[in-house]
mmCIF file of C-alpha atoms in Angstrom:
data_model
loop_
_atom_site.group_PDB
_atom_site.id
_atom_site.type_symbol
_atom_site.label_atom_id
_atom_site.label_comp_id
_atom_site.label_asym_id
_atom_site.label_seq_id
_atom_site.Cartn_x
_atom_site.Cartn_y
_atom_site.Cartn_z
ATOM 1 C CA UNK A 355 64.795 55.758 134.568
ATOM 2 C CA UNK A 356 67.177 56.389 137.600
ATOM 3 C CA UNK A 357 68.805 53.529 139.564
ATOM 4 C CA UNK A 358 66.212 53.608 142.350
ATOM 5 C CA UNK A 359 63.348 53.282 139.767
ATOM 6 C CA UNK A 360 65.363 50.529 137.906
ATOM 7 C CA UNK A 361 65.811 48.480 141.239
ATOM 8 C CA UNK A 362 62.078 48.858 142.045
ATOM 9 C CA UNK A 363 61.260 47.672 138.516
ATOM 10 C CA UNK A 364 63.602 44.640 138.778
ATOM 11 C CA UNK A 365 62.192 43.787 142.244
ATOM 12 C CA UNK A 366 58.674 43.774 140.874
ATOM 13 C CA UNK A 367 59.762 41.791 137.745
ATOM 14 C CA UNK A 368 62.070 39.392 139.510
ATOM 15 C CA UNK A 369 60.759 39.046 143.227
ATOM 16 C CA UNK A 370 62.702 35.760 143.579
ATOM 17 C CA UNK A 371 66.019 37.644 142.843
ATOM 18 C CA UNK A 372 67.546 37.653 146.302
ATOM 19 C CA UNK A 373 66.418 34.126 147.120
ATOM 20 C CA UNK A 374 67.806 32.894 143.911
ATOM 21 C CA UNK A 375 71.005 34.825 144.382
ATOM 22 C CA UNK A 376 71.547 33.214 147.696
ATOM 23 C CA UNK A 377 70.876 29.718 146.501
ATOM 24 C CA UNK A 378 72.951 30.050 143.307
ATOM 25 C CA UNK A 379 75.910 31.514 145.283
ATOM 26 C CA UNK A 380 75.580 28.810 148.023
ATOM 27 C CA UNK A 381 75.939 26.223 145.328
ATOM 28 C CA UNK A 382 78.781 27.741 143.398
ATOM 29 C CA UNK A 383 80.868 29.555 146.022
ATOM 30 C CA UNK A 384 82.761 26.191 146.980
ATOM 31 C CA UNK A 385 84.038 26.239 143.415
ATOM 32 C CA UNK A 386 85.184 29.885 143.551
ATOM 33 C CA UNK A 387 82.187 31.201 141.636
ATOM 34 C CA UNK A 388 79.633 33.815 142.556
ATOM 35 C CA UNK A 389 77.109 36.184 140.922
ATOM 36 C CA UNK A 390 76.438 39.730 142.032
ATOM 37 C CA UNK A 391 72.940 41.042 142.192
ATOM 38 C CA UNK A 392 73.656 43.078 139.065
ATOM 39 C CA UNK A 393 74.798 39.974 137.166
ATOM 40 C CA UNK A 394 71.781 38.005 138.233
ATOM 41 C CA UNK A 395 69.576 40.829 136.953
ATOM 42 C CA UNK A 396 71.362 40.824 133.677
ATOM 43 C CA UNK A 397 71.068 37.171 133.413
ATOM 44 C CA UNK A 398 67.248 37.347 134.065
ATOM 45 C CA UNK A 399 66.999 39.894 131.281
ATOM 46 C CA UNK A 400 69.092 37.785 128.911
ATOM 47 C CA UNK A 401 67.018 34.649 129.869
ATOM 48 C CA UNK A 402 63.845 36.601 128.880
ATOM 49 C CA UNK A 403 65.434 37.550 125.655
ATOM 50 C CA UNK A 404 66.517 33.934 124.987
ATOM 51 C CA UNK A 405 62.849 32.873 125.597
ATOM 52 C CA UNK A 406 61.710 35.451 122.986
ATOM 53 C CA UNK A 407 64.372 34.469 120.490
ATOM 54 C CA UNK A 408 63.430 30.753 120.849
ATOM 55 C CA UNK A 409 59.617 31.306 120.907
ATOM 56 C CA UNK A 410 59.405 29.670 124.263
ATOM 57 C CA UNK A 411 57.599 30.605 127.503
ATOM 58 C CA UNK A 412 58.778 29.876 130.941
ATOM 59 C CA UNK A 413 56.578 29.794 134.154
ATOM 60 C CA UNK A 414 58.778 30.489 137.143
ATOM 61 C CA UNK A 415 62.321 31.441 137.625
ATOM 62 C CA UNK A 416 63.711 29.775 134.430
ATOM 63 C CA UNK A 417 66.689 27.530 133.917
ATOM 64 C CA UNK A 418 69.395 29.629 135.704
ATOM 65 C CA UNK A 419 69.379 27.908 139.045
ATOM 66 C CA UNK A 420 69.658 24.500 137.238
ATOM 67 C CA UNK A 421 72.481 25.767 135.043
ATOM 68 C CA UNK A 422 74.439 26.855 138.196
ATOM 69 C CA UNK A 423 73.891 23.479 139.823
ATOM 70 C CA UNK A 424 74.925 21.606 136.612
ATOM 71 C CA UNK A 425 77.912 23.672 135.596
ATOM 72 C CA UNK A 426 79.528 25.122 138.749
ATOM 73 C CA UNK A 427 81.938 22.261 139.195
ATOM 74 C CA UNK A 428 83.182 22.540 135.612
ATOM 75 C CA UNK A 429 86.947 23.085 135.293
ATOM 76 C CA UNK A 430 86.262 25.431 132.383
ATOM 77 C CA UNK A 431 84.374 28.000 134.344
ATOM 78 C CA UNK A 432 86.291 30.924 136.044
ATOM 79 C CA UNK A 433 84.902 33.852 138.056
ATOM 80 C CA UNK A 434 86.090 36.343 135.434
ATOM 81 C CA UNK A 435 83.697 34.960 132.766
ATOM 82 C CA UNK A 436 81.235 33.080 134.949
ATOM 83 C CA UNK A 437 78.111 35.408 134.248
ATOM 84 C CA UNK A 438 78.887 35.693 130.588
ATOM 85 C CA UNK A 439 79.163 31.888 130.318
ATOM 86 C CA UNK A 440 75.932 31.430 132.225
ATOM 87 C CA UNK A 441 74.233 33.870 129.771
ATOM 88 C CA UNK A 442 75.382 31.908 126.804
ATOM 89 C CA UNK A 443 74.409 28.586 128.394
ATOM 90 C CA UNK A 444 70.970 29.991 129.019
ATOM 91 C CA UNK A 445 70.496 30.653 125.205
ATOM 92 C CA UNK A 446 71.938 27.278 124.453
ATOM 93 C CA UNK A 447 69.542 25.553 126.922
ATOM 94 C CA UNK A 448 66.427 26.998 125.247
ATOM 95 C CA UNK A 449 67.872 26.098 121.871
ATOM 96 C CA UNK A 450 68.329 22.524 123.073
ATOM 97 C CA UNK A 451 64.865 22.436 124.381
ATOM 98 C CA UNK A 452 63.489 23.278 120.986
ATOM 99 C CA UNK A 453 65.913 21.032 119.175
ATOM 100 C CA UNK A 454 64.747 17.886 121.100
ATOM 101 C CA UNK A 455 61.127 19.049 120.714
ATOM 102 C CA UNK A 456 60.512 18.823 124.440
ATOM 103 C CA UNK A 457 61.047 15.091 124.512
ATOM 104 C CA UNK A 458 63.436 15.556 127.383
ATOM 105 C CA UNK A 459 62.902 17.188 130.754
ATOM 106 C CA UNK A 460 64.974 20.125 132.046
ATOM 107 C CA UNK A 461 67.192 17.922 134.246
ATOM 108 C CA UNK A 462 68.088 15.695 131.329
ATOM 109 C CA UNK A 463 69.087 18.481 129.071
ATOM 110 C CA UNK A 464 71.120 20.134 131.793
ATOM 111 C CA UNK A 465 73.024 16.968 132.531
ATOM 112 C CA UNK A 466 73.695 16.354 128.940
ATOM 113 C CA UNK A 467 74.806 19.900 128.314
ATOM 114 C CA UNK A 468 77.137 19.779 131.407
ATOM 115 C CA UNK A 469 78.639 16.437 130.362
ATOM 116 C CA UNK A 470 79.219 17.771 126.718
ATOM 117 C CA UNK A 471 80.584 21.053 127.936
ATOM 118 C CA UNK A 472 83.201 19.412 130.080
ATOM 119 C CA UNK A 473 84.005 16.173 128.155
ATOM 120 C CA UNK A 474 83.329 16.846 124.469
ATOM 121 C CA UNK A 475 83.316 20.689 123.969
ATOM 122 C CA UNK A 476 86.073 21.335 126.530
ATOM 123 C CA UNK A 477 84.325 24.502 127.746
ATOM 124 C CA UNK A 478 83.340 25.791 124.313
ATOM 125 C CA UNK A 479 79.903 27.314 124.300
ATOM 126 C CA UNK A 480 80.253 27.743 120.544
ATOM 127 C CA UNK A 481 80.579 23.945 120.115
ATOM 128 C CA UNK A 482 77.382 23.379 122.146
ATOM 129 C CA UNK A 483 75.416 25.956 120.204
ATOM 130 C CA UNK A 484 76.554 24.445 116.947
ATOM 131 C CA UNK A 485 75.284 21.036 117.545
ATOM 132 C CA UNK A 486 72.144 20.042 115.418
ATOM 133 C CA UNK A 487 68.960 18.353 116.652
ATOM 134 C CA UNK A 488 70.101 14.771 116.062
ATOM 135 C CA UNK A 489 73.451 15.342 117.876
ATOM 136 C CA UNK A 490 71.596 17.012 120.763
ATOM 137 C CA UNK A 491 68.960 14.145 121.070
ATOM 138 C CA UNK A 492 71.830 11.607 120.927
ATOM 139 C CA UNK A 493 73.702 13.378 123.717
ATOM 140 C CA UNK A 494 70.667 13.567 125.909
ATOM 141 C CA UNK A 495 69.987 9.882 125.384
ATOM 142 C CA UNK A 496 73.559 8.570 125.433
ATOM 143 C CA UNK A 497 75.976 11.334 126.340
ATOM 144 C CA UNK A 498 77.682 10.444 122.973
ATOM 145 C CA UNK A 499 77.599 12.052 119.558
ATOM 146 C CA UNK A 500 76.538 9.933 116.685
ATOM 147 C CA UNK A 501 79.410 9.013 114.311
ATOM 148 C CA UNK A 502 82.048 10.616 116.442
ATOM 149 C CA UNK A 503 83.035 7.809 118.786
ATOM 150 C CA UNK A 504 86.003 6.779 116.615
ATOM 151 C CA UNK A 505 87.351 10.272 116.750
ATOM 152 C CA UNK A 506 87.476 10.199 120.487
ATOM 153 C CA UNK A 507 89.365 7.015 120.753
#
């Protein structure tokens, strides 16, 4: 498949691409972060793979725009690794959706993820990915990890 065919395929698969790119970049550019069209395409494909890996289905554009909104102000994100971090965060988001058994809405999960990323994980996606279901649910409800309050003091 040549580049023109690939672009046509992506335009059909992700017709919201240019609009989403504009909205995401409008939100993140004040923080020195922006995605290219190619990065957005790669993230869309990674998002589809994350859905397959977690056995989930998504109707609409997925969680990417919400991730940008929740994380763009993070002091731990830099342009050089912005797209890669968003790719990892997409995977973590769907893992968290499964771990809390859909008891929380997307915005609650995104808020808890962003708070944990900045204040507990200090920018470590590995830390977020390593949390178990009980810890995730506790974070969503209280933004604190069970049994770890003493360690933070």
